[in-house]
Coordinates of C-alpha atoms in Angstrom, one line a residue:
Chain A
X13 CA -21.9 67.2 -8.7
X14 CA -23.3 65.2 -11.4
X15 CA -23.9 61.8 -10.8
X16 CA -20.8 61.1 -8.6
X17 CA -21.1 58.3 -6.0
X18 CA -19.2 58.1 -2.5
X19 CA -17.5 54.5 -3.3
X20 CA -14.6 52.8 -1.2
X21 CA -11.4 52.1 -3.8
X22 CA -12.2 48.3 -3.5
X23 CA -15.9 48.2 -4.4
X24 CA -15.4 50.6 -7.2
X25 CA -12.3 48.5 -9.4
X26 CA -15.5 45.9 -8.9
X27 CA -18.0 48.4 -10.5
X28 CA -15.5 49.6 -13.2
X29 CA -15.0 45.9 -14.4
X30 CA -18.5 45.3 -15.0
X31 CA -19.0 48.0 -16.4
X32 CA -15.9 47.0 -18.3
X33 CA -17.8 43.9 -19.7
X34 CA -15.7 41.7 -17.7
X35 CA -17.1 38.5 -17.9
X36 CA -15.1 36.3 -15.4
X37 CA -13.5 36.5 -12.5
X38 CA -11.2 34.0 -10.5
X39 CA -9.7 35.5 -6.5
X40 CA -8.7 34.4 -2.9
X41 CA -9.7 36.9 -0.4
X42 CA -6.5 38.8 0.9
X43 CA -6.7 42.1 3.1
X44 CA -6.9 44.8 2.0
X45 CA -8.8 43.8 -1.3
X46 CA -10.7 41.1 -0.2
X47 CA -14.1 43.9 -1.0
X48 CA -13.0 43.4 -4.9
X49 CA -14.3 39.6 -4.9
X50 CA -16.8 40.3 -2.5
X51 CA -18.3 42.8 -4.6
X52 CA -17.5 40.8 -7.8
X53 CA -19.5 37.7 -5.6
X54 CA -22.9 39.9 -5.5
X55 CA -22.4 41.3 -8.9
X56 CA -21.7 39.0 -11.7
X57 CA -23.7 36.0 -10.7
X58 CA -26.7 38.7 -11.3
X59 CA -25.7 39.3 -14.3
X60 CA -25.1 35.8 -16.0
X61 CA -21.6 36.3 -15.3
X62 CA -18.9 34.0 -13.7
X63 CA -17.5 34.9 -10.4
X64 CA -15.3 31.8 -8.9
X65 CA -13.9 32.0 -5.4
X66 CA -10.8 30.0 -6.4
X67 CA -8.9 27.1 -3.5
X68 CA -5.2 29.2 -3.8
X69 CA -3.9 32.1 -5.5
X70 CA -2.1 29.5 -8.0
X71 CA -5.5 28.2 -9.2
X72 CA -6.7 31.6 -9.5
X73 CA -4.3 32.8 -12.1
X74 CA -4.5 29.9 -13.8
X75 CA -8.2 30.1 -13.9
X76 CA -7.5 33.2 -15.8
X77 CA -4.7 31.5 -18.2
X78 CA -7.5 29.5 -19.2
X79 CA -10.3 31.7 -19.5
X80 CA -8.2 34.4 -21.2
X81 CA -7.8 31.3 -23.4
X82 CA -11.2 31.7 -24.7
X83 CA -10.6 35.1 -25.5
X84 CA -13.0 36.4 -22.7
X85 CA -12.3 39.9 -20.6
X86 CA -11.7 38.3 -17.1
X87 CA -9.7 39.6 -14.2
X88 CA -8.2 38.6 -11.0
X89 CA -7.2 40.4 -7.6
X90 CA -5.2 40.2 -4.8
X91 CA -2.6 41.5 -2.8
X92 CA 1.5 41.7 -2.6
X93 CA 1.9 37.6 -1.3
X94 CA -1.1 36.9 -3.3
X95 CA 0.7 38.2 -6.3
X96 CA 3.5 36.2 -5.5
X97 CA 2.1 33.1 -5.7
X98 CA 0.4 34.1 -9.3
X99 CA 3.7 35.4 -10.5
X100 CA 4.4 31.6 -12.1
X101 CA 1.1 32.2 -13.8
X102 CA 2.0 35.8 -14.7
X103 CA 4.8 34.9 -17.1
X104 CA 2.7 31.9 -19.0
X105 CA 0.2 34.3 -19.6
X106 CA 2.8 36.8 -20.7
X107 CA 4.7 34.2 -22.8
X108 CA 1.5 32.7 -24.2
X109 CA 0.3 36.0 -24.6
X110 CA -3.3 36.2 -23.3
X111 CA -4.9 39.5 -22.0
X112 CA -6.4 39.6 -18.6
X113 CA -6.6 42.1 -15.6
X114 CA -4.6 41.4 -12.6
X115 CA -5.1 44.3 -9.5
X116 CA -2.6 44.3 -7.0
X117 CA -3.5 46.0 -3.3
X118 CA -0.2 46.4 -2.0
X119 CA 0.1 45.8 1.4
X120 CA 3.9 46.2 3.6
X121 CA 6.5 43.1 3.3
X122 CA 8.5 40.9 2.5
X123 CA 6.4 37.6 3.5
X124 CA 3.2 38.3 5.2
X125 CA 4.4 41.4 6.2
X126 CA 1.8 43.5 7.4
X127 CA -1.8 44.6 5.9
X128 CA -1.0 48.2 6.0
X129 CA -0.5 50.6 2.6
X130 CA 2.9 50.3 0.6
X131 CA 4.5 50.7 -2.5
X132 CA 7.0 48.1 -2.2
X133 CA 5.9 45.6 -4.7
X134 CA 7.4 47.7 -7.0
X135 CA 9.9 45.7 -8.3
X136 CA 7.5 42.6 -8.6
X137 CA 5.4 44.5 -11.2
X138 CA 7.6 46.1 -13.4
X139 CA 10.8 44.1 -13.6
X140 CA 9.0 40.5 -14.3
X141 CA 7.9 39.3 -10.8
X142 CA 7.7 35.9 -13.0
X143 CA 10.5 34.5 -14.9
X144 CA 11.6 35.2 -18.6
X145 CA 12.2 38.3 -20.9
X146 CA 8.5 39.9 -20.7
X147 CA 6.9 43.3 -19.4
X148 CA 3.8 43.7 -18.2
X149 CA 1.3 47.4 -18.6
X150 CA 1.2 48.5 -15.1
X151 CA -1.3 51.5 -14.0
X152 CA -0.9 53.5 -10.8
X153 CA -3.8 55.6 -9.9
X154 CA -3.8 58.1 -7.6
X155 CA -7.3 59.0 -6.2
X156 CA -10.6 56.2 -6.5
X157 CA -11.9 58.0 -9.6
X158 CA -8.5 57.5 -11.5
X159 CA -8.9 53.9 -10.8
X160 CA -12.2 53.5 -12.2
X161 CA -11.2 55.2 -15.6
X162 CA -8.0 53.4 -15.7
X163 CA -9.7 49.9 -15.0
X164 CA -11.3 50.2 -18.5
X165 CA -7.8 51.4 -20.2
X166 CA -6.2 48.2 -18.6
X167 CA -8.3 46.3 -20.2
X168 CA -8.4 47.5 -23.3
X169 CA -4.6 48.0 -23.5
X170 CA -4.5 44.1 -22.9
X171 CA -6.8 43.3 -25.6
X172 CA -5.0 45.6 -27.6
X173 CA -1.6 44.2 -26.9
X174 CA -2.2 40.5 -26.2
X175 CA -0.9 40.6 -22.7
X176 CA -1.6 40.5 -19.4
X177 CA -2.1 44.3 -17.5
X178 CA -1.6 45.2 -13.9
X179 CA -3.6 48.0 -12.2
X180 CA -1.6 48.4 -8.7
X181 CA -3.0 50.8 -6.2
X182 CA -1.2 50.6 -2.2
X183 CA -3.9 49.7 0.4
X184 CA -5.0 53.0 1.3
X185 CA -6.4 53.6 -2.1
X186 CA -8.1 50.2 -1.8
X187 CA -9.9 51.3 1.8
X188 CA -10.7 55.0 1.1
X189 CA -14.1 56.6 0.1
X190 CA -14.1 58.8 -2.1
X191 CA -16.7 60.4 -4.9
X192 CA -16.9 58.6 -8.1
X193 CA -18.5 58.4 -11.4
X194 CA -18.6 56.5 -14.2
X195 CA -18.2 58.1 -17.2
X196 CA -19.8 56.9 -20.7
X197 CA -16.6 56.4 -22.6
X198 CA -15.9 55.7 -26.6
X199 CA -14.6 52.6 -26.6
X200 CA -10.8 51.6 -27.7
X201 CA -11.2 50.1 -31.4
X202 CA -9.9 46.2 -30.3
X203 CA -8.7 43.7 -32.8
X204 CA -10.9 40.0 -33.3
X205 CA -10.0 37.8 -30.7
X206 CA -9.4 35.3 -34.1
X207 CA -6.0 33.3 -31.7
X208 CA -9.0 32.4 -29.2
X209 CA -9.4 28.5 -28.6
X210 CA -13.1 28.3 -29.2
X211 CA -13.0 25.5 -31.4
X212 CA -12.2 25.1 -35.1
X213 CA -15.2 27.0 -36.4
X214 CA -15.1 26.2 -40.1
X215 CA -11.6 27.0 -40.0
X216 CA -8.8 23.8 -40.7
X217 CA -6.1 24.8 -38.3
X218 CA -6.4 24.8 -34.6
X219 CA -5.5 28.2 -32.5
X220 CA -3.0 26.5 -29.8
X221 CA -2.4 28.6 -26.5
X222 CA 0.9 28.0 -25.5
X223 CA 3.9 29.2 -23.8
X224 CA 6.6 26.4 -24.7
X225 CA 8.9 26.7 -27.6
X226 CA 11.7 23.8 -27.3
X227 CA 13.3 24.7 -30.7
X228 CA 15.9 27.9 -29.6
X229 CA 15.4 29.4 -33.0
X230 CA 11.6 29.5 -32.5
X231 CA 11.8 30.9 -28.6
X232 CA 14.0 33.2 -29.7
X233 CA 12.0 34.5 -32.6
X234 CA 9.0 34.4 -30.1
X235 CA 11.1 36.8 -27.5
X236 CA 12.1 39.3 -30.7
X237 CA 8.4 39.6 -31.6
X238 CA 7.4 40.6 -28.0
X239 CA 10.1 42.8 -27.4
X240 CA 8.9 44.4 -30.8
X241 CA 5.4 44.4 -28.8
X242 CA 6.9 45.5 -25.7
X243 CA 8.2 48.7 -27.6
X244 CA 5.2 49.6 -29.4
X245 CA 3.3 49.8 -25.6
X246 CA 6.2 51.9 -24.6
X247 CA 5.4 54.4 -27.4
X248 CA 2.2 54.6 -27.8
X249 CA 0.9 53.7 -23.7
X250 CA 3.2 55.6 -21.6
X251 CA 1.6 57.9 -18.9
X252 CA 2.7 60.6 -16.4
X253 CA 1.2 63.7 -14.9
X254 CA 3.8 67.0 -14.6
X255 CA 2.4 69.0 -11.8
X256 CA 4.4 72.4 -11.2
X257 CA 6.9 71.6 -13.5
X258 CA 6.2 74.5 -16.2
X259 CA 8.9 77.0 -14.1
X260 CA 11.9 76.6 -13.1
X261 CA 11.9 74.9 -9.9
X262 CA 14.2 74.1 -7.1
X263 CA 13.5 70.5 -7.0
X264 CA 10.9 68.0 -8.5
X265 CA 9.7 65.2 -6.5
X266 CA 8.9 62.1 -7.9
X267 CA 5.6 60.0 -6.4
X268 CA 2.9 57.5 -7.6
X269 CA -0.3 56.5 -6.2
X270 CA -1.4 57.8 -3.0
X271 CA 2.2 59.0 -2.2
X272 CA 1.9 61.5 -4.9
X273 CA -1.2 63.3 -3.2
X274 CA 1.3 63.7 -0.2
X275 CA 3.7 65.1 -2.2
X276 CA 1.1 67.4 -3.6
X277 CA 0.7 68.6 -0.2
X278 CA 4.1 68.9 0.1
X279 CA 4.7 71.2 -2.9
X280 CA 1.8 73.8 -1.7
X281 CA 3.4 73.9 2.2
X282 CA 6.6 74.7 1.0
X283 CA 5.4 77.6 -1.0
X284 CA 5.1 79.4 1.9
X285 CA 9.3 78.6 2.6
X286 CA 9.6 80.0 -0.6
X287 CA 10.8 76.6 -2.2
X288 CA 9.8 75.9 -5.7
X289 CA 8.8 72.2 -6.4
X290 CA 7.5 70.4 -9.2
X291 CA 6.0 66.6 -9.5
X292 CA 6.6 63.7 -11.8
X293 CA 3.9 61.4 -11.3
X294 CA 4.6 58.1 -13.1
X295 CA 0.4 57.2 -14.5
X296 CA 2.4 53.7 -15.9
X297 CA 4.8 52.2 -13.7
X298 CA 6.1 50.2 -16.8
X299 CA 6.5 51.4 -19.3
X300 CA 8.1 54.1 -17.1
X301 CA 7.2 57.5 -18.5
X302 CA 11.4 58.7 -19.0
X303 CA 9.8 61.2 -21.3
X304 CA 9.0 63.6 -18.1
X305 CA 12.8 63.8 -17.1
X306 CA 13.4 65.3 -20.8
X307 CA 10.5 67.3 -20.7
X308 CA 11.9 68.5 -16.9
X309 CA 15.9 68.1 -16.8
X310 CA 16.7 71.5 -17.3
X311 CA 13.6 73.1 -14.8
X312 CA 15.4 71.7 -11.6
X313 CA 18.0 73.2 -9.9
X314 CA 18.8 70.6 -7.1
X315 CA 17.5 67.3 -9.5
X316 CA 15.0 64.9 -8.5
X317 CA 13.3 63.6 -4.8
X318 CA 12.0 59.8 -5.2
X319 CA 9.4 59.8 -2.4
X320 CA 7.7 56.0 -1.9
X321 CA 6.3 53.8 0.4
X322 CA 9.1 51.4 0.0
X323 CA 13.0 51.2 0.4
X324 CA 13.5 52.7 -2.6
X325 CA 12.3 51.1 -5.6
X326 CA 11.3 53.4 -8.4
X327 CA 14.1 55.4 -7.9
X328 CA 16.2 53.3 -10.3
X329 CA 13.8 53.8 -12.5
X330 CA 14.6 58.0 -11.8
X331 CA 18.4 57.2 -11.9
X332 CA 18.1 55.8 -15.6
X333 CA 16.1 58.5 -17.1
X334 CA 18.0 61.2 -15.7
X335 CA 21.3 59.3 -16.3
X336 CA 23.6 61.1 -14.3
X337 CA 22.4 65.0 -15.7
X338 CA 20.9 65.9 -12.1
X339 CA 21.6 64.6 -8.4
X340 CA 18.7 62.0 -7.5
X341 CA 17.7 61.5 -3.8
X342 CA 15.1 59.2 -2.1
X343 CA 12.9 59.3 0.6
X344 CA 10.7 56.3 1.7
X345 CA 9.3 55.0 4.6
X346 CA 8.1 51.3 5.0
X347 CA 6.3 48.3 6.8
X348 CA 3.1 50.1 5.9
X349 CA 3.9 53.8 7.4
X350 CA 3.0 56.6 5.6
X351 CA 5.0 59.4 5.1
X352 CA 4.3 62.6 6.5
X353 CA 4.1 65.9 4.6
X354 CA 6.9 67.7 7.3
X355 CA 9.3 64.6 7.0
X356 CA 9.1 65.1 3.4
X357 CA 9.2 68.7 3.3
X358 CA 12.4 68.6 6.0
X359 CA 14.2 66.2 3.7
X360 CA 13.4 69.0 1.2
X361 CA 15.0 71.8 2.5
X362 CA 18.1 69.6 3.4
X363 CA 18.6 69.7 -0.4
X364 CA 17.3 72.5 -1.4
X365 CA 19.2 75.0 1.7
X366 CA 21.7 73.0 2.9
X367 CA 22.6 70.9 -0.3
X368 CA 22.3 67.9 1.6
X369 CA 22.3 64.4 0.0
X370 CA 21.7 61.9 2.6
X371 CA 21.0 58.4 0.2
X372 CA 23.7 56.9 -0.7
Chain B
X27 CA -13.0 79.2 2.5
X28 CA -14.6 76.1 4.1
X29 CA -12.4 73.4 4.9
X30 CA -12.2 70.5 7.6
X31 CA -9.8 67.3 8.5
X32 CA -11.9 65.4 11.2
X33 CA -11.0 62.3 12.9
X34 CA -13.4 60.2 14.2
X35 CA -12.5 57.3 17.5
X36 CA -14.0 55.3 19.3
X37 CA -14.4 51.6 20.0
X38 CA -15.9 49.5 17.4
X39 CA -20.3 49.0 17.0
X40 CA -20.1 53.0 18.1
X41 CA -21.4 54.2 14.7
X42 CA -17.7 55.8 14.0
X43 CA -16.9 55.1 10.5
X44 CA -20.9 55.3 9.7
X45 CA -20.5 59.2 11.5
X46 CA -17.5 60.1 8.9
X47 CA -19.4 58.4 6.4
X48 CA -22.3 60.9 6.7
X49 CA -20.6 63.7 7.2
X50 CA -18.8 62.9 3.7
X51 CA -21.9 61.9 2.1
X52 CA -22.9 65.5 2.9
X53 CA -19.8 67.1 2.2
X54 CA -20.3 65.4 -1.7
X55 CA -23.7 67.0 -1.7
X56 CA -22.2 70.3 -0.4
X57 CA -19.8 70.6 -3.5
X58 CA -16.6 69.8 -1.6
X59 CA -14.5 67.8 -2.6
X60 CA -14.5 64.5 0.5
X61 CA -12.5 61.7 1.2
X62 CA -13.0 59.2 3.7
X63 CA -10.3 56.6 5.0
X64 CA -10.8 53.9 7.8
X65 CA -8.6 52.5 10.1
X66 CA -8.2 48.7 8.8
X67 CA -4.9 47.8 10.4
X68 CA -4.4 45.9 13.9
X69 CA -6.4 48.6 16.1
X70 CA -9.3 47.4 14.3
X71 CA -8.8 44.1 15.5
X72 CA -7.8 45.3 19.1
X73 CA -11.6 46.7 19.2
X74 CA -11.1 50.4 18.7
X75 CA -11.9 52.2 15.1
X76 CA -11.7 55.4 13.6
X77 CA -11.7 57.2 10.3
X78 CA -9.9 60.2 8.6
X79 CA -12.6 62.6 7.0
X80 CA -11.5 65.5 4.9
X81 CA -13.8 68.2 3.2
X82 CA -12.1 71.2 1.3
X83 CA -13.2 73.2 -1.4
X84 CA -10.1 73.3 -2.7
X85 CA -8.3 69.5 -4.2
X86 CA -7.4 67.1 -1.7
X87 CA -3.7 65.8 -1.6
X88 CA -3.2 63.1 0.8
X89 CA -6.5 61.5 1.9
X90 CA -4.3 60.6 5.8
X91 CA -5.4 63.2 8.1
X92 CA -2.0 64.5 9.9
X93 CA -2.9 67.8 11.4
X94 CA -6.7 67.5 12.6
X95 CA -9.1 70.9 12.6
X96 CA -11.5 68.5 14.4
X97 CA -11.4 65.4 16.5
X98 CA -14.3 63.6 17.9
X99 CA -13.3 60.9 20.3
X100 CA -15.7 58.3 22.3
X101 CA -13.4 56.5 24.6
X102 CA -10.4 57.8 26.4
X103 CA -7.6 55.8 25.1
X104 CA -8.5 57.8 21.5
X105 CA -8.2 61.2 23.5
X106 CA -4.7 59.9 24.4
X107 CA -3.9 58.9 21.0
X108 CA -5.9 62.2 18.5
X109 CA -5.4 65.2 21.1
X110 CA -1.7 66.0 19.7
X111 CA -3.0 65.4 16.5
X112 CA -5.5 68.9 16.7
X113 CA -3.9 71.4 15.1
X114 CA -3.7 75.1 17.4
X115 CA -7.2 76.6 17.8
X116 CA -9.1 73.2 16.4
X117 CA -12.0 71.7 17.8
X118 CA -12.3 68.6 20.4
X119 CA -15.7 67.2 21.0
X120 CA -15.7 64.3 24.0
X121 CA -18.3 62.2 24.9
X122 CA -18.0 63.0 28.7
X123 CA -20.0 59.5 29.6
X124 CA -17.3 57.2 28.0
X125 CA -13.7 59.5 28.9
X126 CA -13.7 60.1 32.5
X127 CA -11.0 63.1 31.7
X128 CA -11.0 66.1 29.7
X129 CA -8.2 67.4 26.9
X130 CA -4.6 68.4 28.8
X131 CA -4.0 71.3 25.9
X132 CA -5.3 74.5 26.4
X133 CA -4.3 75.8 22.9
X134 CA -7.8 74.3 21.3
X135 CA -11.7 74.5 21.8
X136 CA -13.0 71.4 24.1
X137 CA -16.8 70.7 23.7
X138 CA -18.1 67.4 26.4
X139 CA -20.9 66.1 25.6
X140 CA -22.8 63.3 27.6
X141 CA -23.8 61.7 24.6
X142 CA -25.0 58.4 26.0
X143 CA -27.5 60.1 28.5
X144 CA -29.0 62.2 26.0
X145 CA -29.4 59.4 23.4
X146 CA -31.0 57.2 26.2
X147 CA -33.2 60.0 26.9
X148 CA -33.9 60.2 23.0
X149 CA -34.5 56.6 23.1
X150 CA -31.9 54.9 21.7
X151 CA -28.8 54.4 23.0
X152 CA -27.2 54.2 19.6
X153 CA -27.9 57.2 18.1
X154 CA -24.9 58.7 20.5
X155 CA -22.5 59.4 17.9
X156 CA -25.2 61.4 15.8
X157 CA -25.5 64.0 18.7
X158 CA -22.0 64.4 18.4
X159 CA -21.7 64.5 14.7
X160 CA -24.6 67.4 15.2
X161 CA -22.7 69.1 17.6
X162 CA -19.4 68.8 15.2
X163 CA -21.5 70.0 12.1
X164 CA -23.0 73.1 13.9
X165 CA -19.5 74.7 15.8
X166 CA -17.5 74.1 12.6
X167 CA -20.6 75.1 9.9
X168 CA -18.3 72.8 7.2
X169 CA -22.3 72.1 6.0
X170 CA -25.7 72.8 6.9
X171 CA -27.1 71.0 9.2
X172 CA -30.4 70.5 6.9
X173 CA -27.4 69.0 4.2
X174 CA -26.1 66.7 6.7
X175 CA -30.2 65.8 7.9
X176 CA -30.4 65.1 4.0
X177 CA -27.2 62.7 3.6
X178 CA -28.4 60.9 6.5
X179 CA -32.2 60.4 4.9
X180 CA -30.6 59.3 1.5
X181 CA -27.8 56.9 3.1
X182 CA -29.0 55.7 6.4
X183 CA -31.5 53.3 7.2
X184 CA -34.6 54.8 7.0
X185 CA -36.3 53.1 10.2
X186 CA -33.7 55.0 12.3
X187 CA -34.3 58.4 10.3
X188 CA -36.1 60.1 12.7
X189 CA -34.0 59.1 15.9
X190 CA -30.9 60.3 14.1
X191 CA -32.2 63.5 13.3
X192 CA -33.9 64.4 16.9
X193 CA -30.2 63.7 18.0
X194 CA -28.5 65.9 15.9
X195 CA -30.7 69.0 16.4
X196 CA -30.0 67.5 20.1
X197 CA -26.2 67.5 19.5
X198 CA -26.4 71.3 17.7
X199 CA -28.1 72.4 20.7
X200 CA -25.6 71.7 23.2
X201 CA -22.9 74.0 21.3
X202 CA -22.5 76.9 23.1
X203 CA -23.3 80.4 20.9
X204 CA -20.2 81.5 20.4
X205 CA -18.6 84.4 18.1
X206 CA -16.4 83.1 15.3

């Protein structure tokens, strides 16, 4: 077993960060993450590190804006309204571009909603959430280990890039137990932090962090140059797993996070029906791998099930990619239900038997 | 091949998630592959916990028990809400001093247990849910019972080692010798 550890999601995105050589981190509790700052609280004190429970989720973010600033690794976590109120904070540091880690929880809306496990901040994370023309790097894992490893890749892809990263896991991922270990990993080679504001240091021009750009000519220059960024992260960063897609199948689901285990499930009972499926699992939310729908067009007979614990979010996403070549259907559930293997499997053989579409 | 989805119910302070903790813990050191997920949503806060607890040898898809090989319940209104969960032929172990009924199916195994009297007479009340967990480990043989006696030593608090492992032999005693 090597030296795995039983670890609950929450407690282990704090153990990857430190081990991450993240040096600050700003939160406001918020089920069901509230175990990442409490972890972070023990944790980085110990180790000369700063750990600030900030008054709001606004002075959180911005916390970060500023010690991202300094060109330091730092983080922050919460969960889906949480997010909402740093998505202001999320474009500045997008527009100013500073890297930092931001983990998103998600828990069931709109508003409060509920504290169960969704998927429905879907939207918010790849298509802005915060105002202006940016994109933000966002990781789903699937199990506890997955969100360890992809911890460290968030942050490096950050550093890399210049730009803020999401790691977004739904709130069962965040509560679960599951073994864990920390591998030794060779670390990403990272560019000098020289745009940091840490003072002149022998140099004669000051590094300014900013966001605003009143000239048009300027702004729009700015917005070219991260597009140009944004397309680089699409080539080089994008991330999926194909599970059972090397045969021809009847159908290929599509499923990230926790959802995507289901769906695994899923895939093995209808075996024994005889059905053939395969599995897209988006690793990168955005950039959104449309790779896998080349790679796996022409190995579906019946196109493409969108399964999520929202009301159908990433399933645009599935609708561009395959542009028009193969039917797309969708099955969610919401409000922080979880849906079952024989729901799934029924809306399966709809399709698949009785060439059923039901989502209009 | 060895394989197991147990829920564990009860009413909050009973030990319940600390019970699928264990078992998981020894499941790890077993070579399965284990997940463990709590309850976290408003039945917490209504007073009553439980915990999903899956062991397989083979990779585990979704960590939310849906069909149950084993369900250990400690206070009826979990009986009412777990028994249809038990898939045909599963296990159901009661704690016969807290649910004042037994299971209505008669398509799975029932074992009741009067967990509190024994653990009184073992000297402490709260190692209850450890005769059960005993009893759970020995009818379904998911691990050894000296594998699950190890998981507790290395996680548990050491000052109730001993308790803890007088009530699981306690626990494994009470299943009746059946064939398999």
């Amino acid at each position: 077993m090597g030296n795995k550890v039983l670890m609950k999601g929450t407690e282990a995105i704090g153990e990857a960060a430190v081990r991450a050589d993240c040096q600050c981190f700003f939160g406001y509790p918020i089920t069901p993450q509230t175990e990442v700052a409490a972890y972070m609280a023990k944790k980085m004190p110990k180790l000369g590190r700063a750990f600030v429970q900030a008054e709001s989720e606004v002075a959180a973010i911005n916390m970060v804006y500023g010690a991202a600033g300094t060109g330091v690794r730092c983080m922050t976590s919460s969960s889906s309204p949480g997010i909402s109120l740093m998505a202001e904070g999320i474009s500045y540091l997008a527009g100013a571009e500073l890297p930092c880690l931001i983990i998103n929880i998600v828990r069931g809306g709109p508003g409060l909603g509920s504290i169960q496990a969704a998927q429905s901040d879907y939207f918010q994370a790849t298509k802005g959430g915060g105002h202006g023309d940016y994109n933000m790097p966002v990781f789903a894992p699937s199990s506890v280990q997955e969100m360890v490893d992809l911890i460290q890749d968030a942050f490096d892809v950050a550093d890399l890039y210049r730009t803020p990263s999401m790691v977004m896991g739904d709130g069962m991922l965040g509560q679960m137990m599951e073994p864990v270990e920390f591998r030794e990993r060779e670390p990403r080679r990272l560019p000098e932090k020289d745009w940091a504001a840490t003072g002149l240091l022998g140099r004669t021009k000051h590094n300014v962090i900013n966001s605003l750009y009143l000239e048009p000519e300027e702004l729009e220059q700015h917005n070219t140059r991260l597009q140009a960024k944004y397309k680089t992260i699409q080539e080089n960063e994008t991330r999926y797993e194909l599970f059972h897609c090397d045969r021809e199948n009847d159908l290929i689901l599509v499923a990230y996070g926790t959802t995507s285990r289901i769906c695994k499930n899923v895939i093995k009972a209808a075996e024994k029906d005889g059905i053939k499926l395969g599995l897209v699992r988006p690793i990168t939310l955005w950039p959104f791998p449309d790779q896998a729908f080349e790679e796996t067009v022409t190995r579906t007979k019946f196109g493409y099930l969108s399964v999520e614990m929202s009301a159908g979010q990433m399933v645009e996403d599935v609708r561009l990619a395959v542009n028009g070549r193969k039917p797309i259907d969708f099955y969610g559930r919401t409000g922080g239900m979880v849906p079952h293997p024989d729901d799934i499997l029924a809306r399966v053989k709809q399709m698949v038997l009785e060439g059923v579409s039901l989502w209009h | 091949m060895p394989s197991q989805e147990v829920v564990f119910a009860g009413f909050g302070g009973q030990g319940i998630l600390s019970m699928g903790k264990f078992l998981a813990y020894a499941g790890m050191e077993a070579n399965l592959n284990v997940s463990w997920l709590p309850s976290y949503g408003p039945e917490m806060r209504g007073g009553t916990a439980n915990c999903g607890v899956i062991l397989t040898d083979e990779a585990i898809g979704s960590p939310v028990v849906t069909r149950a090989t084993s369900v250990v319940v400690m206070n009826r209104p979990s009986l009412e809400k777990f028994e249809h969960m038990l898939e045909s032929g599963g296990l159901m172990i009661i704690d016969s001093d807290l649910v004042n009924r037994s299971a209505e199916r008669t398509d799975i195994e029932v074992i009741r247990i009067p967990a509190q009297t024994l653990a009184e007479r073992l000297g402490n009340k709260k190692a209850a849910n450890m005769i059960l967990l005993g009893a759970l480990v020995k009818r379904t043989e998911i691990v050894s019972l000296e594998v699950l006696l190890r998981s507790i030593q290395a996680h548990g608090k050491a000052e109730f080692f001993q308790v803890n492992k007088r009530a699981i032999e306690e626990g494994a005693q009470r299943v009746p010798l059946l064939a398999h």
